[in-house]
XYZ file of C-alpha atoms in Angstrom:
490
model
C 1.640 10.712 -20.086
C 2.541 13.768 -17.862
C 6.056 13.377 -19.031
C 6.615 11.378 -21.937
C 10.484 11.534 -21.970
C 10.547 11.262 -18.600
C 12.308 7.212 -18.761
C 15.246 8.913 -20.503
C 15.652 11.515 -18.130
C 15.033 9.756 -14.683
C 17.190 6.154 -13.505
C 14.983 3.917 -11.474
C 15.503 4.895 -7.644
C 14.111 3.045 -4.886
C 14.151 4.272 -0.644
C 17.526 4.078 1.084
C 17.478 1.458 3.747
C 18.477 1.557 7.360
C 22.206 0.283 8.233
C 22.179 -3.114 8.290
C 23.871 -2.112 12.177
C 21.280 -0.847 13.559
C 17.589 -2.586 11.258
C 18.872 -5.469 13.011
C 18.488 -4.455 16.645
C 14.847 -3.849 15.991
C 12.092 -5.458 13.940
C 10.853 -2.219 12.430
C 10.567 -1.706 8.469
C 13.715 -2.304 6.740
C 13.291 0.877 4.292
C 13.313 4.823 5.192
C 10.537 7.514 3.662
C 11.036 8.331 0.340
C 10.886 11.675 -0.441
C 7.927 13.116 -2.916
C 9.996 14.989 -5.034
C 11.885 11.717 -5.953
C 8.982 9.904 -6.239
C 6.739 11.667 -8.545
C 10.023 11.719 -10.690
C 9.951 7.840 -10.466
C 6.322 8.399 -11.858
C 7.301 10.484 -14.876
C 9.449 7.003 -15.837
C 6.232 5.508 -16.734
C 6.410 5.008 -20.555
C 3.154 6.498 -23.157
C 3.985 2.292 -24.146
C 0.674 1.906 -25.520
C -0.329 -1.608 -24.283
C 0.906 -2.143 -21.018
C 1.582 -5.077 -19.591
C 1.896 -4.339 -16.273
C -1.806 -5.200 -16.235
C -1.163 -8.637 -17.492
C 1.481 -9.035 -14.881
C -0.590 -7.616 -12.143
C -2.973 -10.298 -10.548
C -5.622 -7.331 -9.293
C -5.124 -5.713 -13.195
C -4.255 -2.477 -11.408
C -4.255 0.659 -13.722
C -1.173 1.299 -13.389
C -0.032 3.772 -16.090
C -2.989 5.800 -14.662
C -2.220 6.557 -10.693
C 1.778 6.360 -11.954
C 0.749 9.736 -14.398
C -1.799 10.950 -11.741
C 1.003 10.826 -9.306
C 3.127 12.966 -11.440
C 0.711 15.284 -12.262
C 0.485 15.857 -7.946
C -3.380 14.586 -7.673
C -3.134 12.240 -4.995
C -6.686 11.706 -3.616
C -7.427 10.549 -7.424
C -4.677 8.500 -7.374
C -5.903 6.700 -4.493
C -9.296 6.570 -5.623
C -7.724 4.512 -9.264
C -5.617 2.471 -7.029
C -8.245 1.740 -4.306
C -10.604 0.667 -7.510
C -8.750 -2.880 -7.662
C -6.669 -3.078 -4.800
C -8.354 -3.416 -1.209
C -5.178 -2.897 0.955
C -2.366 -1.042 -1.072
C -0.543 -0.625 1.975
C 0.000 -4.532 2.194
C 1.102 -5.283 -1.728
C 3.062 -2.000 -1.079
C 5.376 -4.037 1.283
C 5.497 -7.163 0.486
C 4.613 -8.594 -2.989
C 7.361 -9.091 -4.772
C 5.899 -6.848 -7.401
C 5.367 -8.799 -10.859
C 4.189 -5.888 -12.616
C 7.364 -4.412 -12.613
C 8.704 -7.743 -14.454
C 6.105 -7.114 -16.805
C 6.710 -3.483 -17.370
C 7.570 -2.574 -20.874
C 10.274 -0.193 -20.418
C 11.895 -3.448 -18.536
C 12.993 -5.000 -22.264
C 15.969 -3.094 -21.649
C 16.326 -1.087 -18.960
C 15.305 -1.249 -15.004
C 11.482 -0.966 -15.126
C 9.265 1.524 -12.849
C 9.490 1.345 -9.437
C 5.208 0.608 -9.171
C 5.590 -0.833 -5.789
C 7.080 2.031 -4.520
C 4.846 4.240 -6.106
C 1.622 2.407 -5.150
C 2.964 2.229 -1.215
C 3.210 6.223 -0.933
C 0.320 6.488 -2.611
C -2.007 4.829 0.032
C 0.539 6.027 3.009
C -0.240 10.049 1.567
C -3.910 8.963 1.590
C -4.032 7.777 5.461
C -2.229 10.719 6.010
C -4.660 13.712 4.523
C -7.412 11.484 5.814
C -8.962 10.639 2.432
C -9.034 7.045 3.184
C -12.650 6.455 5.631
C -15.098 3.902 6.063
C -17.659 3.082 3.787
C -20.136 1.351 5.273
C -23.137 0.102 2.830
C -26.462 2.325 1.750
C -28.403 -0.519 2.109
C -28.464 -3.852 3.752
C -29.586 -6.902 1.850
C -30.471 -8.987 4.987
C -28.010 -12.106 3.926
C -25.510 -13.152 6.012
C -22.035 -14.667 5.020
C -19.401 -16.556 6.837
C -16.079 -15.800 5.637
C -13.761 -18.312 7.452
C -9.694 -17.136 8.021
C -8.700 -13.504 8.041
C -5.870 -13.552 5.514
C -5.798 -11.046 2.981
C -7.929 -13.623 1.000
C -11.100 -13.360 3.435
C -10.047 -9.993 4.474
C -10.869 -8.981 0.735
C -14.019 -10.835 0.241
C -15.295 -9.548 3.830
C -14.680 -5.942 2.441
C -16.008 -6.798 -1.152
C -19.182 -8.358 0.557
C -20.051 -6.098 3.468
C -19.990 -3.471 0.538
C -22.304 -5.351 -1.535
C -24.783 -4.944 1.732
C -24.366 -8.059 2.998
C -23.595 -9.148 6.427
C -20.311 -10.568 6.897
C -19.109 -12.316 9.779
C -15.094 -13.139 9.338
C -14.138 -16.132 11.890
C -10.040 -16.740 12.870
C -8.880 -19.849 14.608
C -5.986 -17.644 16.302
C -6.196 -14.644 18.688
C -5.840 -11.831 16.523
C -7.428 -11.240 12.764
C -4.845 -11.177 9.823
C -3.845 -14.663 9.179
C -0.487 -14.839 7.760
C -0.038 -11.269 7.727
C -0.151 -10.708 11.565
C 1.886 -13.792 12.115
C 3.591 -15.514 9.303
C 5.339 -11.752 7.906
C 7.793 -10.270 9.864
C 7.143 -7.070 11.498
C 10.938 -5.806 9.751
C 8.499 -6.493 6.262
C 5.249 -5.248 7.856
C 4.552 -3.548 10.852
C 1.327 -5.032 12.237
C -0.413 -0.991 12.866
C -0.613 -1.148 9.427
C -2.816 -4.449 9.433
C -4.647 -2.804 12.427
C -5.434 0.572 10.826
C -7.165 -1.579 7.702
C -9.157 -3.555 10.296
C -10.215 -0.294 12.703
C -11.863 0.638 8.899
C -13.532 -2.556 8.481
C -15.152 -2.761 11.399
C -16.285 0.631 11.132
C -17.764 -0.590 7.946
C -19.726 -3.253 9.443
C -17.520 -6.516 9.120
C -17.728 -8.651 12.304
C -14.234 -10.047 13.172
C -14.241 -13.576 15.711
C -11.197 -14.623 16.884
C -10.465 -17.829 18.524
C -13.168 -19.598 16.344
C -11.197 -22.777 15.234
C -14.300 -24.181 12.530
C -13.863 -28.294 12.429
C -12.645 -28.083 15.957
C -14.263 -26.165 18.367
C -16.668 -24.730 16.239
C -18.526 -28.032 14.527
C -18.611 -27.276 10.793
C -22.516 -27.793 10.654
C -23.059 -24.384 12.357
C -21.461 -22.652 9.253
C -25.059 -23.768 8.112
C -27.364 -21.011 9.828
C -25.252 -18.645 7.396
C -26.762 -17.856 3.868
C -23.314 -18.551 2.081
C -19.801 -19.368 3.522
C -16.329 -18.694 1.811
C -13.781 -20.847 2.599
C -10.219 -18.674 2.742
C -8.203 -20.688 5.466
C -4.685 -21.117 3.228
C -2.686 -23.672 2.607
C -1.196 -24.154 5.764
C 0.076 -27.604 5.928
C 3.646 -27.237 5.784
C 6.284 -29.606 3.735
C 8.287 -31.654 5.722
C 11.524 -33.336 5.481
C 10.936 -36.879 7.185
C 14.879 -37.837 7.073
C 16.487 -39.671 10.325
C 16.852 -37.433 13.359
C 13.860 -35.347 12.187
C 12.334 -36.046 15.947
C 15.560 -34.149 17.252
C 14.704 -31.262 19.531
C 15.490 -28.000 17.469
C 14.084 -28.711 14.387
C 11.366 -26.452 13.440
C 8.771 -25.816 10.828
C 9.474 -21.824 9.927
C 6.025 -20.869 10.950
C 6.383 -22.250 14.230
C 9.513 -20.287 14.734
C 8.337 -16.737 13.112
C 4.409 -16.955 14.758
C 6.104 -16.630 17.898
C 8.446 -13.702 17.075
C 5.617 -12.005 16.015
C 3.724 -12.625 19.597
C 6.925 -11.583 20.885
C 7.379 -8.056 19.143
C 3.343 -7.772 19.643
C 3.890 -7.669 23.349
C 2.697 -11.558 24.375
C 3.932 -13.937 26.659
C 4.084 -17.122 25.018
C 1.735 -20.078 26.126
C 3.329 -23.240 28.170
C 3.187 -25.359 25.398
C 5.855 -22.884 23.790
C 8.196 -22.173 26.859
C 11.273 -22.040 26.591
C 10.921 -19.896 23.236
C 12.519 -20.978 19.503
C 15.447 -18.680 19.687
C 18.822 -18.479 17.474
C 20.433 -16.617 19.867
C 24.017 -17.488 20.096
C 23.015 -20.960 17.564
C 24.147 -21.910 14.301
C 21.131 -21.682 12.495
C 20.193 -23.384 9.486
C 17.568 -22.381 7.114
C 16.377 -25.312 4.764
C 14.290 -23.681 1.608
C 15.160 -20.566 -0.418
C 11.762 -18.712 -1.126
C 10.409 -15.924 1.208
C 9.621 -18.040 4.182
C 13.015 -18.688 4.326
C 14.393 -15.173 4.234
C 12.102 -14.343 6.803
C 13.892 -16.818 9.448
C 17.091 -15.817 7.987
C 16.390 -11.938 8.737
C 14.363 -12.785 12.520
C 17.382 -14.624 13.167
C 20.142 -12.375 12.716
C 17.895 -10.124 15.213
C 18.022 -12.320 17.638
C 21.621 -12.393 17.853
C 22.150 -15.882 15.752
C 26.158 -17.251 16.069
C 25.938 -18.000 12.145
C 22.823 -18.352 9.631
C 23.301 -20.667 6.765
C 20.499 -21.329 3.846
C 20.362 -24.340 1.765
C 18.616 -24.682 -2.047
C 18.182 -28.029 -2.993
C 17.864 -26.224 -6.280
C 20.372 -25.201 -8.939
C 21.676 -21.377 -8.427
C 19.270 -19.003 -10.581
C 20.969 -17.002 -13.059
C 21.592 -13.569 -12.246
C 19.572 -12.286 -15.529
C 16.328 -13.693 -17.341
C 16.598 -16.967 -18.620
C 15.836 -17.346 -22.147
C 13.292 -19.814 -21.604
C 10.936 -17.305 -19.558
C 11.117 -13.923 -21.737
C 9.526 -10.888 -20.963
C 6.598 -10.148 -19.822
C 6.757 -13.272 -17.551
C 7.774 -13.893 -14.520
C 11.659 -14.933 -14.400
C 12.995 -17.289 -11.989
C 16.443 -15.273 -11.323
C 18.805 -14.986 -8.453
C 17.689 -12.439 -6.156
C 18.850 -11.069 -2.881
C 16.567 -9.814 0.258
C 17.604 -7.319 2.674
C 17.525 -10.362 5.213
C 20.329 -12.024 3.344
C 21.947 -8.390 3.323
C 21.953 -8.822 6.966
C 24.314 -12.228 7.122
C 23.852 -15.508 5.508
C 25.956 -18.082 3.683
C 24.058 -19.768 0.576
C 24.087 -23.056 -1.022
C 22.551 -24.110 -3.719
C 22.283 -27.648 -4.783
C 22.526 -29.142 -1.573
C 20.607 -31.869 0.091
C 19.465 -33.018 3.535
C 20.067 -36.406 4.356
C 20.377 -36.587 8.244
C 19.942 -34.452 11.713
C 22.778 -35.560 13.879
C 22.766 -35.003 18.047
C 22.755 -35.887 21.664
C 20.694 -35.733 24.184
C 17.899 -35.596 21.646
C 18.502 -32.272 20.371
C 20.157 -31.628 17.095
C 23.712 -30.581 17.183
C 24.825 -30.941 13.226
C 23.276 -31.673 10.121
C 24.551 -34.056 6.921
C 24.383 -32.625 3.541
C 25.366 -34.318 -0.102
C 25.558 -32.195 -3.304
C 22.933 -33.040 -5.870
C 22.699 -32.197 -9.203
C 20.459 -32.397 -11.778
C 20.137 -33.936 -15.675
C 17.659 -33.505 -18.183
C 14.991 -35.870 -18.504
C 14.907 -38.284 -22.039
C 11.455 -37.714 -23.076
C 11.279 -33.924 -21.893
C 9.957 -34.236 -18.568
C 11.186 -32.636 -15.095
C 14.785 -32.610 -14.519
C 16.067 -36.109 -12.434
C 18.196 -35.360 -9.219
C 21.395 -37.498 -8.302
C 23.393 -36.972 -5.637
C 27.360 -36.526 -6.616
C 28.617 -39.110 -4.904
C 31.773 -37.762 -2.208
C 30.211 -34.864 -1.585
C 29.042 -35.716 1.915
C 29.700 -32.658 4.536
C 28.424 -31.899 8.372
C 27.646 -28.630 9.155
C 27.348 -27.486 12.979
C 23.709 -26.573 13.489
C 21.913 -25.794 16.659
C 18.381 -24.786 15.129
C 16.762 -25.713 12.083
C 14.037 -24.558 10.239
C 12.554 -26.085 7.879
C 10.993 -23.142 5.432
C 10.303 -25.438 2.057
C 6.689 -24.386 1.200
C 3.165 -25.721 2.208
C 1.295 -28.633 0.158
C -2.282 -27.368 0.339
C -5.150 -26.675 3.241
C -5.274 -29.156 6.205
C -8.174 -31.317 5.412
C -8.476 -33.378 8.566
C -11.189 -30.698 10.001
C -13.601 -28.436 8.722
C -12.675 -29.648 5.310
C -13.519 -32.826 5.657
C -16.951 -31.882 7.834
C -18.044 -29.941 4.962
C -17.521 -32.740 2.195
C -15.953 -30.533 -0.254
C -14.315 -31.851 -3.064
C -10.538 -31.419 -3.623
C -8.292 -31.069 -6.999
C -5.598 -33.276 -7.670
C -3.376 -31.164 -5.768
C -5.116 -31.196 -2.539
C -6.765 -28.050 -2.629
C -10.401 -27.262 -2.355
C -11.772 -27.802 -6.053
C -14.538 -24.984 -7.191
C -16.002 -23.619 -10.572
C -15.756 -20.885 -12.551
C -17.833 -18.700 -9.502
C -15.596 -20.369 -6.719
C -17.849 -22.286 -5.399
C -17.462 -25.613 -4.276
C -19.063 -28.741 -4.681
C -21.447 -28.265 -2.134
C -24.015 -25.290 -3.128
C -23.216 -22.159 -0.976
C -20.298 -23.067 -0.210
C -17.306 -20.736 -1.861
C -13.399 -21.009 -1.524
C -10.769 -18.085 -2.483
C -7.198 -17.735 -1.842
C -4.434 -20.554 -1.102
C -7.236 -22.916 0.054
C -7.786 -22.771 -3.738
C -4.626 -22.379 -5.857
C -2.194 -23.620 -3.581
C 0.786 -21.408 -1.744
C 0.853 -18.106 -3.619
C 1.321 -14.745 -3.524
C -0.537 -11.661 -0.935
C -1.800 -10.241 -4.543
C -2.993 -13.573 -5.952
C -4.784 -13.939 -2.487
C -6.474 -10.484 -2.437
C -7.855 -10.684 -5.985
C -9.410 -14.539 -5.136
C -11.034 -12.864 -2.647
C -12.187 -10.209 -4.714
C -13.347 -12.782 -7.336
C -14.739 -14.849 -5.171
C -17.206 -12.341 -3.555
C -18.412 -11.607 -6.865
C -19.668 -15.411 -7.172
C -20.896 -15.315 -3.758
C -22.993 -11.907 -4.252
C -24.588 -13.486 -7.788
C -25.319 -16.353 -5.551
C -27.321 -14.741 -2.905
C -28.722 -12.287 -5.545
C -28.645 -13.356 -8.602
C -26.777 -10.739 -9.833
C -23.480 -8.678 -8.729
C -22.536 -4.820 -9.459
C -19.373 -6.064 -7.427
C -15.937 -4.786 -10.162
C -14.170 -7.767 -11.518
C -10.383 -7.874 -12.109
C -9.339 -4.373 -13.697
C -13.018 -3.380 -14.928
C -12.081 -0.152 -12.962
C -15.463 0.647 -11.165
C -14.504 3.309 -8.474
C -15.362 3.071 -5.207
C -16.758 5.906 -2.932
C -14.496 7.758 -1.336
């Protein structure tokens, strides 16, 4: 390594972020430039560890001890050129995965691992900047054709992987605007949508064809995915979970992507259809946020911008503790109590709490009723059982609620069903080792295939998956697989 003492010389340092004061007027990005200097000290932290398991922890198998030293060492376009050899769209992991690599990283045993995130975000951002980062359209064309339906990062990854294999690839959106969850289920305060539209200016440019307001299964029969040579299914798992307790039918009760999708219209400049006039807005509310992942620290943060009277979260889960548990040791991922810069902003927490009721009048929710649950330790090893402690029965004012408590798998009512795919037990679209489904040139990537996950586990499906589909049309793929480190052409 450039600097092999450098993780005794340097403490872990991450951007400054704007006052909570004023971030909260606006939904721009929570955290200020970080200056180079700084950075390529962060870098040097990087331990000589000799197997490094940030690659393990690292869905994509980024080389990350490599563009970490090259960083140091101030040679930036190669460092782009090692990070853009795994990673499609740096900029987006750069924002908003929650980054297990650094949970992986070695010198994390005992002491605050490297800041990759960080690292890998200026990376790409000095890239755009010196212009280094340009289309690369194909050599050659290959004269098949592939439907690639959603624009998540999942099909936005296969659509690049593909169109550079020299196929043609035509990516088709149900809403308005390409991006899928990252144009409207992230909050601009997390990722400003130029960044999604500088990726897809490049794209294009390349030769991917984006359609927008192409809902497949509804408007667009499923049978005309047919006149394509392959299709890849990468339409997430978008079917929220719901909480069917009495007064659930109570006006101001919200799924969380109903209530963030049209924040994100908002800040893009829309007016918002009929059907969604008046607006879901916590202005002046008590707002309650039921489910403690992202999702829900995304309402929490879009409603303290919008002026929110009070914003309460409830875990139906026991607190995490503060440190690793012993039961998930390094390298894995730990399930730990951690705090977002939304819940920086304002928010009361409770953990082990329970809905049982949405109480109002006039048929729109005014309060909700709670009961503390807690949990014991099943006889013969299994999950945990929940009881409720009985006398712990509260009300809490609430004008809005939204319910943020996951997704259970794709909606299957529509093109899914059409096509005749074959699900797993879970309810997602079952495929084989090439991700391809039951029925022959048809592939699936992403959440419609593993369930909810993360924007890193999405982009390397999609990688994966274009691999399968190029040996498909083929019979053989020069496509990289996960970490092989094949660069691309800059």
């Amino acid at each position: 390594m450039g600097k092999p003492t450098g993780f005794k010389e340097y403490p872990r340092e991450l951007p400054a972020k704007r006052p909570v004061s004023l971030r909260v007027r606006d939904f721009r990005e929570v955290y200020e430039r970080f200056p180079e200097d700084r950075l390529k000290r962060q870098a040097a932290r990087c331990m000589d560890c000799g197997v490094p398991f940030c690659h393990s922890g690292c869905p994509l198998g980024n080389i990350i001890p490599d563009w970490n030293d090259l960083v140091y060492l101030n040679r930036w376009r190669r460092a782009i050129e090692m990070l853009h050899a795994t990673n499609n769209f740096p900029e987006f992991t750069g924002r908003i995965c929650p980054a297990p690599c650094e949970e992986a990283c070695v010198l994390g045993i005992n002491e605050p691992p490297v800041t990759i995130e960080q690292i890998e975000r200026t990376i790409v951002e000095r890239a755009f900047e010196a212009g280094w980062i340009k289309p690369q359209p194909p050599e050659r064309r290959t004269g098949k054709s592939v439907a690639v339906v959603g624009s998540g990062p999942a099909g936005l990854a296969c659509a690049q992987q593909l169109n550079r294999a020299g196929h043609h690839v035509t990516v088709l959106e149900r809403d308005d605007r390409i991006g899928g969850l990252l144009r409207y289920g992230i909050p601009d305060f997390k990722l400003e949508k130029w960044v999604v539209e500088r990726r897809l200016e490049l794209m294009e440019q390349e030769g991917v064809v984006f359609r927008t307001n192409v809902h497949v299964g509804t408007d667009y029969p499923a049978d005309r995915l047919r006149s394509f040579d392959a299709v890849v299914l990468c339409g997430g798992a978008t079917k929220p979970r719901d909480l069917p307790m009495p007064g659930r039918d109570l006006d101001g009760v919200h799924f969380a992507m109903e209530y963030l999708t049209q924040q994100n219209r908002l800040v893009a400049g829309d007016r918002l259809p009929e059907r969604d006039s008046p607006p879901i807005t916590a202005e002046g509310k008590h707002v309650i946020v039921i489910g403690g992942g992202d999702t829900g620290s995304d309402c929490i943060g879009t409603a303290n911008r919008q002026k929110a009277k009070s914003v309460t979260q409830f875990e139906i889960l026991p607190t995490p503790p503060d440190d690793r548990p012993p039961h998930q040791p390094w390298p894995f991922w730990p399930v730990k109590l951690r705090t977002s810069t939304s819940h920086e902003e304002g928010c009361q927490q409770y953990w082990s709490i329970a809905t049982t009721e949405f109480l109002g009048d006039g048929g729109r929710v005014q309060r909700i009723r709670t009961i503390d649950v807690e949990f014991e330790a099943a006889n013969n090893g299994g999950q945990p059982r929940m009881k409720q402690v009985a006398g712990s029965e509260r009300e809490w004012p609430a004008d809005l609620v939204l319910l943020a408590m996951g997704f259970l798998g794709p909606e299957t009512d529509g093109m899914i069903g059409q096509l005749g795919v074959e699900l797993d037990p879970r309810g997602s679209v079952k495929t084989d080792e090439s991700y391809m489904t039951s029925v022959p040139g048809i592939f699936a990537a992403g959440d419609m295939r593993r369930g909810q996950s993360l924007v890193v586990w999405a982009i390397s499906e999609g990688r994966e998956a274009a691999r399968g589909v190029d040996r498909y049309l083929t019979g053989h793929t020069e496509l990289p697989t996960k970490g092989d480190g094949d660069l691309p052409r800059l």
